[in-house]
Coordinates of C-alpha atoms and ligand atoms in Angstrom, one line a residue:
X20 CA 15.5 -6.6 -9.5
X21 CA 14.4 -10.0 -8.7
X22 CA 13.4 -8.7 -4.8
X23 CA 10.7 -6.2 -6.7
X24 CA 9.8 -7.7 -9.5
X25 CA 8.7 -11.1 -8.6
X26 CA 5.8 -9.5 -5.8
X27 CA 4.8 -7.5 -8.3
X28 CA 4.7 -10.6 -11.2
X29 CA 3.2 -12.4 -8.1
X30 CA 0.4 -9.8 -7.9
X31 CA -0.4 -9.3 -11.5
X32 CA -0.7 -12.9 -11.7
X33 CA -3.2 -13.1 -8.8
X34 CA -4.9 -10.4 -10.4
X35 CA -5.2 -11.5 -13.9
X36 CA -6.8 -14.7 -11.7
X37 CA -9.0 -12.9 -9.8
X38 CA -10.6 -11.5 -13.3
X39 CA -11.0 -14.0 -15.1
X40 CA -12.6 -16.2 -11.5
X41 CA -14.2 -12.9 -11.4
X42 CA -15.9 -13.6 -15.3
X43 CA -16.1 -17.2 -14.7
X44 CA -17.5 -17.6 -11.4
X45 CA -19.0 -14.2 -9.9
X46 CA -22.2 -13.7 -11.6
X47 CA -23.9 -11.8 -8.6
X48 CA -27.5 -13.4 -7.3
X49 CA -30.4 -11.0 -7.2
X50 CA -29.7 -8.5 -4.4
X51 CA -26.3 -9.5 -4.0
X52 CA -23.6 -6.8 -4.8
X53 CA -20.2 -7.4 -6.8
X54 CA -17.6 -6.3 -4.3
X55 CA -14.1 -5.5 -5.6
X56 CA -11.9 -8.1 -4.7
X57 CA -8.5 -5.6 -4.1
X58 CA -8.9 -3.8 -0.7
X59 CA -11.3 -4.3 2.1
X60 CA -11.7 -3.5 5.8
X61 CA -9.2 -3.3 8.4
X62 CA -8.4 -2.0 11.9
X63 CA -4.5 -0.2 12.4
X64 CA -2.7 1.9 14.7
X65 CA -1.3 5.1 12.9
X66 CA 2.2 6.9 13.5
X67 CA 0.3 9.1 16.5
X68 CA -1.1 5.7 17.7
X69 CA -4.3 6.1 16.6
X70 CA -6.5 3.7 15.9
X71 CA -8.1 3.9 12.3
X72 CA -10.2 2.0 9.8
X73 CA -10.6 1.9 6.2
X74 CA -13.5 4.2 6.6
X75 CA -11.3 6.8 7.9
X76 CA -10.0 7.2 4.5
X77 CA -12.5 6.9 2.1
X78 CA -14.3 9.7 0.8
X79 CA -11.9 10.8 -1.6
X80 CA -8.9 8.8 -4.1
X81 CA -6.1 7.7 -1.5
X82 CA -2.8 5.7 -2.0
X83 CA -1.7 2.2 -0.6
X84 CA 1.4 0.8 -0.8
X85 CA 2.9 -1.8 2.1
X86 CA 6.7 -1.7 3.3
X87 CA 9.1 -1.6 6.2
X88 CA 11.0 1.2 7.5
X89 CA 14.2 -1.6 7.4
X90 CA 13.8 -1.5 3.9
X91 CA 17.4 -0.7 2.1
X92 CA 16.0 0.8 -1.0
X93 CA 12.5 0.0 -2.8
X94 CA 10.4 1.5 0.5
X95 CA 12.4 4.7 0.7
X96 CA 12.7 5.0 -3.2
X97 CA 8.8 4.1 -3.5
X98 CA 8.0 6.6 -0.7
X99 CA 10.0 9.8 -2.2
X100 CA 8.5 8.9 -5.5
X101 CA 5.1 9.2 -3.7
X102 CA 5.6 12.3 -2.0
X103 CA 7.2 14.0 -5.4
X104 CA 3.8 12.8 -7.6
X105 CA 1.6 14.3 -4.5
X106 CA 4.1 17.5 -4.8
X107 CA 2.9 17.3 -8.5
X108 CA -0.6 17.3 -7.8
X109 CA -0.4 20.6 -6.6
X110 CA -3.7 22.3 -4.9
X111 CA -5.6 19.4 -6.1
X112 CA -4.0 17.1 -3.7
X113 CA -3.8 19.4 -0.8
X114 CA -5.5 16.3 1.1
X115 CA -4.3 13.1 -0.6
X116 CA -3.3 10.7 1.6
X117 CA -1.1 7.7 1.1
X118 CA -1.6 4.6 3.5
X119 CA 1.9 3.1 4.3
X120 CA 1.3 -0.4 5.7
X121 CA 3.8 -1.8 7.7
X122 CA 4.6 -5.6 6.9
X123 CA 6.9 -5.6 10.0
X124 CA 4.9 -4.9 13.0
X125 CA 7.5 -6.3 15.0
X126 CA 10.1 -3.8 14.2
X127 CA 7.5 -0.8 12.7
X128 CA 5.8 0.4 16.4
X129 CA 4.0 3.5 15.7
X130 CA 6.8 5.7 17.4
X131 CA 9.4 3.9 14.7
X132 CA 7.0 4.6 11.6
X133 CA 6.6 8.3 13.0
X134 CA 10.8 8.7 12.8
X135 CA 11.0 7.2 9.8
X136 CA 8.1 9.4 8.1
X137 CA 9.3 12.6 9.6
X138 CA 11.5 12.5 6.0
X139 CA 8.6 12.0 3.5
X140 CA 6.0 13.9 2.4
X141 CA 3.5 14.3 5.4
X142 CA 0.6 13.3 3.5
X143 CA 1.8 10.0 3.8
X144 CA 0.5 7.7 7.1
X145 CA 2.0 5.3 8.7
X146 CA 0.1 2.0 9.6
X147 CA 1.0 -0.5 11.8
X148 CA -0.7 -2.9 14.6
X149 CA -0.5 -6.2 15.5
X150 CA 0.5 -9.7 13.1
X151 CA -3.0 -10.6 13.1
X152 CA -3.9 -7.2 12.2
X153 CA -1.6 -6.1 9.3
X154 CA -1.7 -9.7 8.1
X155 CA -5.6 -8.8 7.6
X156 CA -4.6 -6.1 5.8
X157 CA -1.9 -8.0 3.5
X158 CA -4.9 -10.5 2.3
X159 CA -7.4 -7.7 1.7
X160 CA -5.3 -6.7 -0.8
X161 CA -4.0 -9.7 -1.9
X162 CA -0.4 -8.3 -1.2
X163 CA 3.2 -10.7 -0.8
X164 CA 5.0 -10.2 2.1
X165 CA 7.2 -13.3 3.2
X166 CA 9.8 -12.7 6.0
X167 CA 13.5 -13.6 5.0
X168 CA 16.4 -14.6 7.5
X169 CA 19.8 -13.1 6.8
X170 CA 22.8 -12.9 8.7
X171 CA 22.8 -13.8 12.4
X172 CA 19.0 -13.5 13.7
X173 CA 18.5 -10.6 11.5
X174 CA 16.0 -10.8 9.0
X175 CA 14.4 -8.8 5.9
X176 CA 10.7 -8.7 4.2
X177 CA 9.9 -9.4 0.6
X178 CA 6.7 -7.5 -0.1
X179 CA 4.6 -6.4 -2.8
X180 CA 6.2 -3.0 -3.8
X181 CA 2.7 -2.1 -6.0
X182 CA 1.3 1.5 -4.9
X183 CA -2.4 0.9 -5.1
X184 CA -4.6 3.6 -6.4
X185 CA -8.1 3.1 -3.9
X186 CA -11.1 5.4 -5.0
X187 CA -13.5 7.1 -2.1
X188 CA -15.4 3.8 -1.7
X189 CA -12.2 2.0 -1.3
X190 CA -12.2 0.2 -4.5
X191 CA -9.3 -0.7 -6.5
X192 CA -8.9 1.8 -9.4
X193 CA -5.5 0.8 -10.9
X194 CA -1.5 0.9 -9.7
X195 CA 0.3 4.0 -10.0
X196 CA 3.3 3.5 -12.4
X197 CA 5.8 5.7 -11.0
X198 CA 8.9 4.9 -13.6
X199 CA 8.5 7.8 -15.2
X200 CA 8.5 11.9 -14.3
X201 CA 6.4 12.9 -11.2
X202 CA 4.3 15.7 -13.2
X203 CA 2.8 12.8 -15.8
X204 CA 2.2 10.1 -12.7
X205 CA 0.5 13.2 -11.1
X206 CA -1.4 14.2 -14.3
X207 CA -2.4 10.0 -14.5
X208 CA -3.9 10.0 -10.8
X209 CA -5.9 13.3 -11.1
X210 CA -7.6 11.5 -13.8
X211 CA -8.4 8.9 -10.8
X212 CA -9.6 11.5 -8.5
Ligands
NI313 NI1 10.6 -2.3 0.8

């Protein structure tokens, strides 16, 4: 409980302070535009080592969510859960994608994120690339991720376990609740598309 739910608390936190700065401080200058401040540009390596931007997937309502394939529950949970609401969507999701953003470059290599993704829903990409590049990524949309020793020289990640809802113009829309049936999560994001 406490490994999800504090990210997530973390997150909602930072949001709720990003609106109201947003209120208090962002009143745009002539010819300036108000840019969403959830999401932004980045540069990754997908499962088939391809190199990709943000622009690669806008154009239509996409997924985020950020994990590791070490993860003992909430990333493979999070990920079926995914796959099942894009299974829901039915022809209208034909070509949803869902961006999964490594937080462990170290360990996630393209080749590992390609294993571990052969078991999910295809529509789903993996994204990895270098520290400097996924850590980009984390601030762009104000994710947690903290790195956690355990035993020996082993070690876990802590991460945000939000699944972002981006529109075609890579703005935030909202996060997809997913504690509840895959058909009415489905029914909530083809609203979004
Ligand atoms: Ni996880």
């Amino acid at each position: 409980m406490r490994r999800t739910l504090l990210p997530i608390l973390a997150f909602v936190a930072g949001l709720a302070a990003l609106s109201i700065a947003a209120v208090v401080v962002l009143v745009p200058k002539a010819g300036e535009v108000a840019v969403s401040s959830v999401g932004g540009p980045f540069t990754l390596t997908d499962q088939d080592g391809k190199r990709v931007t943000e622009r690669d997937f806008a154009g239509a309502t996409h997924l985020v969510f950020f994990g590791f394939t070490h993860c003992p529950d909430v990333c493979p949970t999070t990920l079926q859960q995914i796959g099942d609401v894009l299974q829901a969507l039915g022809p209208k999701g034909r070509d949803t994608k869902a961006l999964f953003i490594a937080v462990d470059p170290e360990r996630d290599t393209p080749a590992a994120l390609k294993t571990y993704l052969a078991s999910f829903d295809p529509r789903i990409v993996g994204l990895t690339g270098s520290p400097e590049e996924v850590n980009a990524a984390v601030k762009a949309y104000r994710a947690y991720v903290r790195k956690v020793p355990t035993k020996g020289d082993d070690y876990t990640m802590e991460h945000t376990a939000l699944v972002y809802v981006m529109d075609g113009r890579n703005r935030f829309i909202n996060a997809l609740n997913l504690t509840r049936p895959p058909a009415e999560a489905a029914a909530d994001l083809a609203r979004m598309m």
